[in-house]
Short mmCIF file of C-alpha atoms in Angstrom, two decimals:
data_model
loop_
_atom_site.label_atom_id
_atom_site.label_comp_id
_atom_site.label_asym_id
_atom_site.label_seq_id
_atom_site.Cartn_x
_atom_site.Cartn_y
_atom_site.Cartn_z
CA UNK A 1 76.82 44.25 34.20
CA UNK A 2 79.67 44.64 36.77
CA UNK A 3 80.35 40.88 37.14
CA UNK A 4 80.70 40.97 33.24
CA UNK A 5 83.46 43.03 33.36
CA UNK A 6 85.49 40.57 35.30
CA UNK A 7 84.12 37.60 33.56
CA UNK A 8 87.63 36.58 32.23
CA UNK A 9 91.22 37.23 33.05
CA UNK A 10 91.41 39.69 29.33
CA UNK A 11 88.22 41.52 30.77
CA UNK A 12 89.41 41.87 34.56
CA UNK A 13 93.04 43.14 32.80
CA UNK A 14 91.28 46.15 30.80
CA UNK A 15 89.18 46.99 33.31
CA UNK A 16 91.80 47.44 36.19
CA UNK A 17 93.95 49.30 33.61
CA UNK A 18 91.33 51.65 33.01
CA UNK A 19 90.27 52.42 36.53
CA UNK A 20 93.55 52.77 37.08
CA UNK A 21 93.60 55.68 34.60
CA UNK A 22 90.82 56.95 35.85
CA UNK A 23 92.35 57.45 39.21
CA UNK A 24 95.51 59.06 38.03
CA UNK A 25 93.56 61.69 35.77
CA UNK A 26 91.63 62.53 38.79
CA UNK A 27 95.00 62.95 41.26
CA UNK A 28 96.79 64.89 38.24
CA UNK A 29 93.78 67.14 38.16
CA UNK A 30 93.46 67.57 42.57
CA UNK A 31 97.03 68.48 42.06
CA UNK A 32 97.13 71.04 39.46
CA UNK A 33 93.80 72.75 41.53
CA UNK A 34 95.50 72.71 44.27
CA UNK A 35 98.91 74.35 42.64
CA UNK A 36 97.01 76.83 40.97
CA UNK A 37 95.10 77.98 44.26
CA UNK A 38 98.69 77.87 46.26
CA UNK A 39 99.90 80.53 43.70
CA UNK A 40 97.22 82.41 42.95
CA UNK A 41 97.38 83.66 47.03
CA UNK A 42 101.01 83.79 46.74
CA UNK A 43 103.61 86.94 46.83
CA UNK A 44 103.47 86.93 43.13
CA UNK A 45 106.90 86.17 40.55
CA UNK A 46 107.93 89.69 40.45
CA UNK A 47 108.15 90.19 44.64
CA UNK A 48 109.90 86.45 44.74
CA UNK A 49 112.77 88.50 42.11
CA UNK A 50 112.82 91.46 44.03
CA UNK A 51 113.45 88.91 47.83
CA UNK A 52 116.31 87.00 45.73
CA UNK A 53 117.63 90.57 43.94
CA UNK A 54 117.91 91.99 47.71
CA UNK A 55 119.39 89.01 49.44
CA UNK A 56 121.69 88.28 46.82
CA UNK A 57 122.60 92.35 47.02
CA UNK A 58 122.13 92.82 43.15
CA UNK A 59 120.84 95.82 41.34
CA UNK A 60 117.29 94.51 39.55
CA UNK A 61 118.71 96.22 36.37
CA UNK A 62 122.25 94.11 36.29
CA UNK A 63 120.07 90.57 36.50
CA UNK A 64 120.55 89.37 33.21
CA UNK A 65 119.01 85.67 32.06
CA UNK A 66 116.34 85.76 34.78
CA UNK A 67 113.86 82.58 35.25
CA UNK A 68 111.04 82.68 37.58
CA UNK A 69 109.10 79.41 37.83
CA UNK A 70 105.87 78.34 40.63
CA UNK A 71 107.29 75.08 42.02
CA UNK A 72 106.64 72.62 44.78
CA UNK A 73 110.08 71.31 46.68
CA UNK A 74 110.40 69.98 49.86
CA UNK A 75 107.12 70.21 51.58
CA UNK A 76 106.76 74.20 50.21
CA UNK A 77 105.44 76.05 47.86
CA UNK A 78 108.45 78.21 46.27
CA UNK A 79 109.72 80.49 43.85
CA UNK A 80 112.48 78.80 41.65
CA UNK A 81 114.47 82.11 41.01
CA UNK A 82 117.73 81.91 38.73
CA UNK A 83 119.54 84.70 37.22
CA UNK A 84 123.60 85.79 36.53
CA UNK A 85 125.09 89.36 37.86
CA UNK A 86 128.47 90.40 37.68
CA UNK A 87 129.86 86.93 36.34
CA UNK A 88 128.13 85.38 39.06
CA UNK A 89 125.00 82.78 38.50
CA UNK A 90 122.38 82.42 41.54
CA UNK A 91 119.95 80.26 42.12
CA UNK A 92 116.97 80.88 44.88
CA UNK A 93 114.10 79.15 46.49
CA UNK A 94 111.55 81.60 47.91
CA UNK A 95 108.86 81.07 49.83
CA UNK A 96 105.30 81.49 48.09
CA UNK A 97 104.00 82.20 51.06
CA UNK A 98 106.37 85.39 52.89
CA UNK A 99 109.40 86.25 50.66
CA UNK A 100 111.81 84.30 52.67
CA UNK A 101 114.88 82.38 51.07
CA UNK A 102 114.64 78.80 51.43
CA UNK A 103 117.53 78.19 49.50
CA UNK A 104 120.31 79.50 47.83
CA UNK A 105 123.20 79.06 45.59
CA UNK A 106 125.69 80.52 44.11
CA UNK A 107 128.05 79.84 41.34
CA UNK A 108 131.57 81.89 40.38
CA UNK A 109 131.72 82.53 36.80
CA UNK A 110 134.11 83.28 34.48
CA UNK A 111 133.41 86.98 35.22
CA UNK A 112 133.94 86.42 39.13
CA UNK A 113 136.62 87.35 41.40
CA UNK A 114 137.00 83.98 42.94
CA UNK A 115 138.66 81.47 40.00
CA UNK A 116 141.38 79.76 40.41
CA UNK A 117 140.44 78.19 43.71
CA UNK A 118 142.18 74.97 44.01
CA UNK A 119 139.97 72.02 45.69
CA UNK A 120 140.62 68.34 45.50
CA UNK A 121 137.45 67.29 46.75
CA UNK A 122 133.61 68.04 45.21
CA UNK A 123 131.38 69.89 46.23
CA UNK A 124 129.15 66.76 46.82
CA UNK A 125 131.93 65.33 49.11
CA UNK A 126 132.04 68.31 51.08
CA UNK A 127 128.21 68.12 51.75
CA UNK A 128 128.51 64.72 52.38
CA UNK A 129 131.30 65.10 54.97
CA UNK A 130 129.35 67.67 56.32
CA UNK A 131 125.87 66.27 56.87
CA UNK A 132 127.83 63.14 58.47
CA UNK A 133 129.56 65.19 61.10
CA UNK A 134 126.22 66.26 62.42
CA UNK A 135 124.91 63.14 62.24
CA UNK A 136 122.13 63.73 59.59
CA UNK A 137 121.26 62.30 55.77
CA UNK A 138 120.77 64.46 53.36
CA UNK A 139 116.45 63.57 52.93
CA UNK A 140 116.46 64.71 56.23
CA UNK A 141 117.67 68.35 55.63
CA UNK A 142 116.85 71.45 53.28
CA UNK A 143 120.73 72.71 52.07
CA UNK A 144 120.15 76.52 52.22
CA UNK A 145 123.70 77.43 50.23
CA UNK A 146 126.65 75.78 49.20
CA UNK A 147 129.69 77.38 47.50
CA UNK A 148 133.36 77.78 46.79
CA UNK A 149 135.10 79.96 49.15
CA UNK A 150 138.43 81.09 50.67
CA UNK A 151 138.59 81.37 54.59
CA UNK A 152 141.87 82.86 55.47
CA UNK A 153 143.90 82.01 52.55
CA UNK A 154 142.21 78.48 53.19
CA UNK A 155 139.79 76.70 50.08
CA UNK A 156 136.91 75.72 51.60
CA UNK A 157 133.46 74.33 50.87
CA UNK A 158 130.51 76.10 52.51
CA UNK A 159 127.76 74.15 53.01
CA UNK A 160 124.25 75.40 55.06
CA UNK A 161 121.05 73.49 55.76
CA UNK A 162 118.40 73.23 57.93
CA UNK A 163 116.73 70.73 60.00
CA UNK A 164 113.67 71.48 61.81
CA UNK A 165 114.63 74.38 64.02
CA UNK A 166 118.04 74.60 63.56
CA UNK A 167 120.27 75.84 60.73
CA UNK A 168 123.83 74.76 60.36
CA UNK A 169 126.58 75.98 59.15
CA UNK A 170 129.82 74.32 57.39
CA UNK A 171 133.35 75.10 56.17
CA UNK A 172 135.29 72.32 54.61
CA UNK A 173 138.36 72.39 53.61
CA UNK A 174 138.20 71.82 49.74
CA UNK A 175 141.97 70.38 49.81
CA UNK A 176 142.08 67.51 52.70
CA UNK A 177 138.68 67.40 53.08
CA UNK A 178 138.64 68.40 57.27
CA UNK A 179 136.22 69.78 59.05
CA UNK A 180 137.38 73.64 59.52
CA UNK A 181 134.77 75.38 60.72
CA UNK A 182 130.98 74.64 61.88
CA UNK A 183 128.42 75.90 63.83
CA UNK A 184 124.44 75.50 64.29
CA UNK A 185 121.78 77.47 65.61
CA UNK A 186 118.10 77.28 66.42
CA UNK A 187 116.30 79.78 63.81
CA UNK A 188 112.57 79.34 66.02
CA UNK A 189 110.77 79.00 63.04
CA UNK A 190 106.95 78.41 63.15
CA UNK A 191 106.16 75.02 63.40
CA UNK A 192 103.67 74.89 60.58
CA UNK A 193 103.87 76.82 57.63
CA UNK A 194 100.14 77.87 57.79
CA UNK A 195 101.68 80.04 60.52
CA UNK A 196 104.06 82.15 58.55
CA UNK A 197 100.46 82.92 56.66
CA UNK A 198 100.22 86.25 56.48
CA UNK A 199 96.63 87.70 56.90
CA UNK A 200 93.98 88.27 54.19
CA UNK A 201 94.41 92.13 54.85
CA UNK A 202 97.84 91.73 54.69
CA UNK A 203 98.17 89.74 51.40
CA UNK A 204 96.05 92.39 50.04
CA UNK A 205 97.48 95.29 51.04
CA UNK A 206 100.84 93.52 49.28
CA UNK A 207 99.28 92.94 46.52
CA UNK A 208 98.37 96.28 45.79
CA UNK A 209 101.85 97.99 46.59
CA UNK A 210 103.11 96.71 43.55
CA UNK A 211 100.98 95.01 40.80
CA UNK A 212 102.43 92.85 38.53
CA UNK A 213 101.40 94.90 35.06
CA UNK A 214 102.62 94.94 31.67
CA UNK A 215 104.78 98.46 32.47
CA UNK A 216 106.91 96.52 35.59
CA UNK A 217 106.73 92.62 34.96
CA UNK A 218 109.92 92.52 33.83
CA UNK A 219 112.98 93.67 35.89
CA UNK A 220 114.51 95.00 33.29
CA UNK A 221 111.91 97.83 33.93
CA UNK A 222 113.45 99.43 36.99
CA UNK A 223 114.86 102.40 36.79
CA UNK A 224 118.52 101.50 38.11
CA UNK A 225 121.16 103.01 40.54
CA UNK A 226 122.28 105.77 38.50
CA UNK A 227 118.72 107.05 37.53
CA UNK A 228 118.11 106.68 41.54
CA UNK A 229 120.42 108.35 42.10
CA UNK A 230 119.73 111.42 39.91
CA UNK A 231 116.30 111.57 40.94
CA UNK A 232 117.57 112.25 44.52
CA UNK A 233 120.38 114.41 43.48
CA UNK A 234 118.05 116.62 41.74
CA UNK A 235 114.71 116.55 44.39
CA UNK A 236 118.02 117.70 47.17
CA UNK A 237 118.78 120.29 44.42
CA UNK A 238 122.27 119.31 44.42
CA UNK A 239 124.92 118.30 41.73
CA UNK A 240 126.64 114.47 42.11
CA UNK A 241 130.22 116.25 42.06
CA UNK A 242 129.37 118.27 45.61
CA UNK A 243 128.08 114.96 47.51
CA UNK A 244 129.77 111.67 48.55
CA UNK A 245 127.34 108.51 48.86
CA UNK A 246 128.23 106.36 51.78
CA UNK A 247 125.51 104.04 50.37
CA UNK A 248 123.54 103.29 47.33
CA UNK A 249 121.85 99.73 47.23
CA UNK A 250 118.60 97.91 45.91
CA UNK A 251 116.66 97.69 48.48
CA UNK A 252 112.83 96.18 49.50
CA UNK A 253 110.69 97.52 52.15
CA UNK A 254 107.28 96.85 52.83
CA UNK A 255 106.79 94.93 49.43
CA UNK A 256 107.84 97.63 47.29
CA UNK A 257 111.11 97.41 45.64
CA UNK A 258 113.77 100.21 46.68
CA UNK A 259 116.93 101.81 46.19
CA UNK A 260 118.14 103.25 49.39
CA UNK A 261 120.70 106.04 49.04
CA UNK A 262 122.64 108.40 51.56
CA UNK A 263 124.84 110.95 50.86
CA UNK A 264 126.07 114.39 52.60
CA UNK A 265 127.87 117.56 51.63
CA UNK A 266 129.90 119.64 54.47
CA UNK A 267 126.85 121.17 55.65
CA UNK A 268 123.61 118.47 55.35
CA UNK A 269 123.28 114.70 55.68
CA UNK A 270 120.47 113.35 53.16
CA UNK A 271 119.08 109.60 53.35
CA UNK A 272 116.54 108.97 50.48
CA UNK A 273 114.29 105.60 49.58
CA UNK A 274 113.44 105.83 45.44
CA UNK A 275 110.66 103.53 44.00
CA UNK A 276 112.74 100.97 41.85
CA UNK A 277 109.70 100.79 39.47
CA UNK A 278 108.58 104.11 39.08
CA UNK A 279 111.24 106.47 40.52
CA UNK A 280 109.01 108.40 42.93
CA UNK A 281 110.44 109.28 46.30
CA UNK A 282 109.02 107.11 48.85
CA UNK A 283 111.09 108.58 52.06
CA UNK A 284 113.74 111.15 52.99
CA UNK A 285 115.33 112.97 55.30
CA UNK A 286 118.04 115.95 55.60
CA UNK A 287 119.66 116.70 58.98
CA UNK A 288 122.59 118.84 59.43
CA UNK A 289 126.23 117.30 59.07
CA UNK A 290 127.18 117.84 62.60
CA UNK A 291 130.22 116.64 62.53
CA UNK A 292 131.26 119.24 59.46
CA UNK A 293 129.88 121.91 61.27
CA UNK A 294 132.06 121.83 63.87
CA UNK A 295 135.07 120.74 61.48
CA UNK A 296 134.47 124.18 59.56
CA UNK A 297 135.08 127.53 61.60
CA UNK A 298 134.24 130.43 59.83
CA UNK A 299 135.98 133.70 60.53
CA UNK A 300 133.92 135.78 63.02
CA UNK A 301 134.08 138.84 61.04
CA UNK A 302 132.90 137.35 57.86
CA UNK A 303 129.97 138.30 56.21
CA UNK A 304 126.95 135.01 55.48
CA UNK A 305 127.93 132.97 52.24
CA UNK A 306 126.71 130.25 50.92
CA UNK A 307 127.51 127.09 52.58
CA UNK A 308 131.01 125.67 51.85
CA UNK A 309 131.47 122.48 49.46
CA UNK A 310 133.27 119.34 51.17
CA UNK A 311 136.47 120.10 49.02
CA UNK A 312 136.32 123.79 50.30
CA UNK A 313 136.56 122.43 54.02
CA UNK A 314 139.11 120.01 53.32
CA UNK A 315 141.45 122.12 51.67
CA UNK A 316 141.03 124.88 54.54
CA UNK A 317 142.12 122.50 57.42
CA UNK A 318 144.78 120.92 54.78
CA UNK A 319 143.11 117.61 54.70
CA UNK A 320 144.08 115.92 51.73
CA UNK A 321 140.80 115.24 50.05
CA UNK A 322 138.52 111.96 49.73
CA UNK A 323 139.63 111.62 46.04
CA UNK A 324 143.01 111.36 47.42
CA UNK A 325 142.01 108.64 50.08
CA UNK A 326 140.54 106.93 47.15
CA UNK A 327 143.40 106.33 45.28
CA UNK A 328 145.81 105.57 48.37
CA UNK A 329 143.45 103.02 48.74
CA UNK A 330 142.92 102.06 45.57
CA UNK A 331 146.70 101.58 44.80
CA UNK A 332 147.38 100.06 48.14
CA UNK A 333 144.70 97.28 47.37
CA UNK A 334 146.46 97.08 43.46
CA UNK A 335 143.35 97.39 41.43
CA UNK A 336 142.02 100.56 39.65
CA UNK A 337 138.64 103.00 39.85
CA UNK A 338 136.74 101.76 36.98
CA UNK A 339 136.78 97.91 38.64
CA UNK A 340 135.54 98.72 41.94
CA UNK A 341 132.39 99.82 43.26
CA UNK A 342 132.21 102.10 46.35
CA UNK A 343 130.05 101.69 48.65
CA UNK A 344 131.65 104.43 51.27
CA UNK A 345 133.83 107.17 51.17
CA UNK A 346 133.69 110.11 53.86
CA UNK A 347 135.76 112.60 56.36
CA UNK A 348 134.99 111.26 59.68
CA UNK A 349 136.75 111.83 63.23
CA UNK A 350 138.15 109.13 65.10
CA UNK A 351 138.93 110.41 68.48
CA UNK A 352 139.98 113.86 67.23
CA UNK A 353 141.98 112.63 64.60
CA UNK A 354 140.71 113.55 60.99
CA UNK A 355 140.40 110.05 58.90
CA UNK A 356 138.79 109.32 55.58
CA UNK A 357 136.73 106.33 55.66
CA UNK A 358 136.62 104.12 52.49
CA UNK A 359 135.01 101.02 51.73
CA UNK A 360 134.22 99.40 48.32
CA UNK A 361 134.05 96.41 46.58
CA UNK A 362 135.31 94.29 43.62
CA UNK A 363 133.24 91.02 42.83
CA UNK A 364 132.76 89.09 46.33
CA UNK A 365 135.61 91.05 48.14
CA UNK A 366 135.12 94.03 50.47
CA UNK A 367 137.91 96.08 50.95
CA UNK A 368 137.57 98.50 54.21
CA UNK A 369 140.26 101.58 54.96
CA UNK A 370 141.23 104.02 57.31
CA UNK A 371 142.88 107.07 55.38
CA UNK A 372 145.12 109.83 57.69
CA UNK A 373 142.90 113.14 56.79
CA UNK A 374 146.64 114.55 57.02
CA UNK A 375 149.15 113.06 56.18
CA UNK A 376 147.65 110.27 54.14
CA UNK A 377 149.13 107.10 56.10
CA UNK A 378 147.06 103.93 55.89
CA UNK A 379 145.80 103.94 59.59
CA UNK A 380 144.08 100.42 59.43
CA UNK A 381 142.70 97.88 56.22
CA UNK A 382 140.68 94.94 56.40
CA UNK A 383 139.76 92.57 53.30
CA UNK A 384 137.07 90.48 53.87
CA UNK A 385 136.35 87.82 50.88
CA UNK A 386 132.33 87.05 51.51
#
């Protein structure tokens, strides 16, 4: 029966081409199994969005055109993550496995802070020029970011992989094309990825922090900053115009999605952790405000009140007042309030000297001051353009 298959040269064609066949259905169908068992003891889509969301430092709610896709690049099994925030498109591989970024990029939009950036070189030269310098090819690495950037007044390329053990790190200049910057560094990664594993107990116990349901599958389900911020405000029993946040980000601890907020009045320090999925308080903490304790001196004679607002101990040691920092600040940098984000602003004391610290942000550029609690003198500024 066999031999009659290969009894002429027609025969021996159709049966090789169907074997052939054969063999390919059964690969296709090993590889799907073994896809489909990778992912079903992975992290899950939504904690792969919420790793990329806190990496790339963008509120879950402001993701807009978000893809999440099961993929297999480069020897791993990854996330394929891709969304746009703030005129800014990102792209992330993260690992099935643990959560961690593999790779990243990101784009400037039309939206974004950094147009205009002259280069007369590509991208793909700069990579190229790169990966030569350190004597590698480009199948031999994993490129872990590459973007568009200004060091110094300077257009440059950055451009990150890693080989092995060791990460490196690039800066070419996007006009002539030189080397302006580098660096590499061994990361001590495992050297399997069966070792970044985590346990069956551990998976588990993941798994059930947050479940991927109907109610929180989508990211546009999280609650967002502001309503974070409320829910805080009013568990602390306080009103947003007695308080100044010196931080309010999206956050993600112990595979639950966060937003981690701190804040203080003149008398009480407060540091809160709010559920981005269902707004329930996870952690907090109050402490007293040293600092504004010993700021405010009370007459001796007076009788107990309640305790004084931050504007009520500025204006009795003739500070100026943090909305007054602001705007120095503000107008020294030459853009307005409704553009920037702040991510600081407080009274602090720098060697007995009453400053106002203020920090905030507009697209990729963090502005950092130093405000005179006095007079209000600029006392030091940095701009630092990520």
């Amino acid at each position: 029966m066999i031999k009659n298959l290969f009894s002429t040269p027609k025969k021996t064609a159709v049966t090789v081409l169907c074997a052939l066949a054969i063999l390919t259905a059964v690969g296709t169908g090993t590889a799907f199994a073994v896809s489909a068992v990778a992912e079903s003891t992975s992290i899950g889509a939504d904690k792969a969005k919420m790793f990329a969301f806190a990496d790339a430092g963008v509120d879950p709610v402001a993701a807009e055109n978000v893809r999440t896709e099961f993929d297999f690049e480069q020897g791993h099994f990854i996330y394929d993550v891709e969304f746009t925030a703030n005129g800014t498109e990102y792209g992330y591989w993260i690992q099935a496995s643990d959560g961690s970024v593999v790779k990243k990029i990101e784009l400037i939009g039309a939206g974004g802070s950094k147009t205009g950036i002259t280069a007369a070189i590509t991208q793909k030269d700069a990579r190229k020029i790169a990966l030569e310098d350190a004597g590698l090819t480009e199948a031999e690495v994993t490129i872990s970011a590459e973007k568009l950037d200004t060091e110094n007044g300077v257009a440059v390329y950055e451009v990150d992989f890693v080989k092995g053990n060791v990460k490196y790190e690039y800066d070419i200049n996007a006009m002539t094309g030189a080397v302006y910057s580098k660096s590499s560094e061994s990361t001590a990664l495992p050297s399997t990825e069966a070792a970044a594993q985590p346990s069956e107990a551990e998976t588990a116990a993941a798994n059930a922090t947050v479940a991927p349901t109907a109610e929180n599958r989508s990211n546009n389900n999280y609650i967002g900053l502001e309503r974070a911020k409320a829910i805080a405000l009013g568990d602390a029993g306080l009103s947003a115009a007695s308080v100044t946040f010196t931080e309010a980000k999206p956050d993600f601890d112990d595979g639950v999605p966060n937003y981690d907020l701190d804040f203080y009045t003149a008398t009480h320090e407060y540091d809160y952790e709010i559920n981005a999925l269902t707004g329930a308080i996870m952690d907090k903490s109050v402490e007293v405000n040293e600092h504004a304790a010993r700021e405010t001196k009370p007459a001796a004679t007076a009788a107990p009140t309640a305790a004084p607002t931050v504007a009520a101990t500025e204006a009795a040691r003739s500070f100026i007042g943090v909305d007054r920092a602001k705007s120095i600040a503000l107008g020294h940098a030459g853009v307005s309030a409704s553009s920037v984000s702040f991510s600081k602003a407080k009274l602090d004391d720098d060697d007995g000297r009453g400053v106002y610290e203020i920090e905030f942000y507009v697209g990729n550029t963090e502005y950092d001051y130093k405000i005179d609690a006095y007079s209000g003198g600029i006392i030091v500024y940095d701009i630092d353009r990520d």
